[in-house]
PDB file of C-alpha atoms in Angstrom:
ATOM      1  CA  HIS A 712     -53.460 -74.866  58.789  1.00  0.00           C
ATOM      2  CA  SER A 713     -55.656 -77.720  60.037  1.00  0.00           C
ATOM      3  CA  GLN A 714     -53.105 -78.282  62.814  1.00  0.00           C
ATOM      4  CA  GLY A 715     -53.150 -74.683  63.972  1.00  0.00           C
ATOM      5  CA  ASP A 716     -50.050 -73.586  62.038  1.00  0.00           C
ATOM      6  CA  LEU A 717     -50.917 -70.156  60.710  1.00  0.00           C
ATOM      7  CA  THR A 718     -47.373 -69.049  59.822  1.00  0.00           C
ATOM      8  CA  THR A 719     -46.414 -67.929  56.348  1.00  0.00           C
ATOM      9  CA  ALA A 720     -44.137 -69.768  53.959  1.00  0.00           C
ATOM     10  CA  SER A 721     -40.403 -69.795  54.490  1.00  0.00           C
ATOM     11  CA  SER A 722     -38.264 -67.020  53.082  1.00  0.00           C
ATOM     12  CA  GLN A 723     -36.883 -69.513  50.529  1.00  0.00           C
ATOM     13  CA  THR A 724     -40.248 -69.859  48.776  1.00  0.00           C
ATOM     14  CA  PRO A 725     -40.134 -67.826  45.549  1.00  0.00           C
ATOM     15  CA  LEU A 726     -43.126 -65.581  45.103  1.00  0.00           C
ATOM     16  CA  ALA A 727     -43.608 -63.538  41.958  1.00  0.00           C
ATOM     17  CA  LYS A 728     -46.159 -60.936  41.001  1.00  0.00           C
ATOM     18  CA  LEU A 729     -46.534 -59.705  37.451  1.00  0.00           C
ATOM     19  CA  THR A 730     -47.741 -56.164  37.249  1.00  0.00           C
ATOM     20  CA  SER A 731     -47.549 -53.117  35.077  1.00  0.00           C
ATOM     21  CA  TYR A 732     -50.059 -50.337  34.743  1.00  0.00           C
ATOM     22  CA  ASP A 733     -49.681 -50.459  30.962  1.00  0.00           C
ATOM     23  CA  LEU A 734     -49.046 -54.171  30.406  1.00  0.00           C
ATOM     24  CA  GLU A 735     -52.212 -54.379  28.319  1.00  0.00           C
ATOM     25  CA  TYR A 736     -50.664 -51.957  25.810  1.00  0.00           C
ATOM     26  CA  LEU A 737     -47.009 -53.026  26.019  1.00  0.00           C
ATOM     27  CA  ALA A 738     -47.636 -56.773  25.754  1.00  0.00           C
ATOM     28  CA  PRO A 739     -51.253 -57.367  24.752  1.00  0.00           C
ATOM     29  CA  ASP A 740     -50.826 -61.107  24.114  1.00  0.00           C
ATOM     30  CA  LEU A 741     -49.233 -61.636  27.530  1.00  0.00           C
ATOM     31  CA  PHE A 742     -51.931 -59.533  29.157  1.00  0.00           C
ATOM     32  CA  LYS A 743     -54.661 -61.608  27.513  1.00  0.00           C
ATOM     33  CA  LEU A 744     -52.948 -64.873  28.497  1.00  0.00           C
ATOM     34  CA  LEU A 745     -52.755 -63.758  32.133  1.00  0.00           C
ATOM     35  CA  GLU A 746     -56.309 -62.462  32.029  1.00  0.00           C
ATOM     36  CA  ASN A 747     -57.583 -65.803  30.669  1.00  0.00           C
ATOM     37  CA  SER A 748     -55.557 -68.042  32.983  1.00  0.00           C
ATOM     38  CA  ALA A 749     -57.131 -69.448  36.104  1.00  0.00           C
ATOM     39  CA  PHE A 750     -55.969 -71.831  38.813  1.00  0.00           C
ATOM     40  CA  ASP A 751     -58.359 -72.867  41.504  1.00  0.00           C
ATOM     41  CA  ILE A 752     -56.945 -73.349  44.983  1.00  0.00           C
ATOM     42  CA  ASP A 753     -57.262 -77.148  44.793  1.00  0.00           C
ATOM     43  CA  ILE A 754     -54.834 -77.250  41.860  1.00  0.00           C
ATOM     44  CA  ILE A 755     -52.363 -75.115  43.768  1.00  0.00           C
ATOM     45  CA  TYR A 756     -52.656 -77.335  46.858  1.00  0.00           C
ATOM     46  CA  ASP A 757     -52.174 -80.454  44.715  1.00  0.00           C
ATOM     47  CA  LEU A 758     -49.028 -78.998  43.172  1.00  0.00           C
ATOM     48  CA  MET A 759     -47.687 -78.040  46.597  1.00  0.00           C
ATOM     49  CA  ARG A 760     -48.392 -81.541  47.974  1.00  0.00           C
ATOM     50  CA  GLU A 761     -46.647 -83.048  44.970  1.00  0.00           C
ATOM     51  CA  ARG A 762     -43.588 -80.903  45.688  1.00  0.00           C
ATOM     52  CA  LEU A 763     -43.511 -82.088  49.293  1.00  0.00           C
ATOM     53  CA  ALA A 764     -44.071 -85.731  48.374  1.00  0.00           C
ATOM     54  CA  THR A 765     -41.526 -85.952  45.544  1.00  0.00           C
ATOM     55  CA  GLY A 766     -38.935 -83.319  46.418  1.00  0.00           C
ATOM     56  CA  GLU A 767     -38.852 -82.361  42.746  1.00  0.00           C
ATOM     57  CA  GLN A 768     -38.078 -78.842  41.630  1.00  0.00           C
ATOM     58  CA  PRO A 769     -41.097 -76.573  41.021  1.00  0.00           C
ATOM     59  CA  GLN A 770     -40.147 -76.296  37.337  1.00  0.00           C
ATOM     60  CA  GLU A 771     -40.395 -80.093  36.921  1.00  0.00           C
ATOM     61  CA  ILE A 772     -43.799 -80.210  38.578  1.00  0.00           C
ATOM     62  CA  ALA A 773     -45.071 -77.252  36.558  1.00  0.00           C
ATOM     63  CA  CYS A 774     -43.805 -78.789  33.314  1.00  0.00           C
ATOM     64  CA  ARG A 775     -45.566 -82.082  34.068  1.00  0.00           C
ATOM     65  CA  TRP A 776     -48.785 -80.221  34.941  1.00  0.00           C
ATOM     66  CA  LEU A 777     -48.627 -78.331  31.634  1.00  0.00           C
ATOM     67  CA  LYS A 778     -48.044 -81.536  29.658  1.00  0.00           C
ATOM     68  CA  ASN A 779     -50.923 -83.319  31.418  1.00  0.00           C
ATOM     69  CA  HIS A 780     -53.419 -80.444  31.191  1.00  0.00           C
ATOM     70  CA  GLU A 781     -52.928 -78.999  27.721  1.00  0.00           C
ATOM     71  CA  ALA A 782     -56.671 -78.832  27.061  1.00  0.00           C
ATOM     72  CA  ARG A 783     -57.051 -76.511  30.042  1.00  0.00           C
ATOM     73  CA  TRP A 784     -54.238 -74.038  29.332  1.00  0.00           C
ATOM     74  CA  ARG A 785     -54.614 -74.144  25.537  1.00  0.00           C
ATOM     75  CA  GLU A 786     -57.845 -72.121  25.876  1.00  0.00           C
ATOM     76  CA  TRP A 787     -55.944 -69.394  27.762  1.00  0.00           C
ATOM     77  CA  ILE A 788     -53.840 -68.554  24.690  1.00  0.00           C
ATOM     78  CA  PRO A 789     -55.182 -65.536  22.813  1.00  0.00           C
ATOM     79  CA  ASP A 790     -56.474 -65.998  19.280  1.00  0.00           C
ATOM     80  CA  PRO A 791     -53.681 -64.700  17.006  1.00  0.00           C
ATOM     81  CA  THR A 792     -56.207 -63.755  14.317  1.00  0.00           C
ATOM     82  CA  LEU A 793     -57.898 -61.125  16.502  1.00  0.00           C
ATOM     83  CA  CYS A 794     -56.673 -57.586  16.059  1.00  0.00           C
ATOM     84  CA  ILE A 795     -55.581 -55.851  19.226  1.00  0.00           C
ATOM     85  CA  ARG A 796     -56.222 -52.122  19.507  1.00  0.00           C
ATOM     86  CA  GLY A 797     -53.116 -50.272  18.349  1.00  0.00           C
ATOM     87  CA  PHE A 798     -51.492 -53.434  16.955  1.00  0.00           C
ATOM     88  CA  GLY A 799     -53.167 -54.050  13.624  1.00  0.00           C
TER      89      GLY A 799
END
């Protein structure tokens, strides 16, 4: 971008979007996890730079990030003792 390249990523870049109009009711724990999770753009850029620098697979980089940042993602996990409407 800083060099004037405003093109999008290559067609080989996997891009996923999780969506369901009733996800909150079908999978309340997953919904809460997704709702609580947050990645700022700097983290995403760091992970992308790491991929370019190392050539590692995205799964390897993601796994290492998870292992090194447990305190951050641990707070995203819903409290299993809370009752979810319609589930207890």
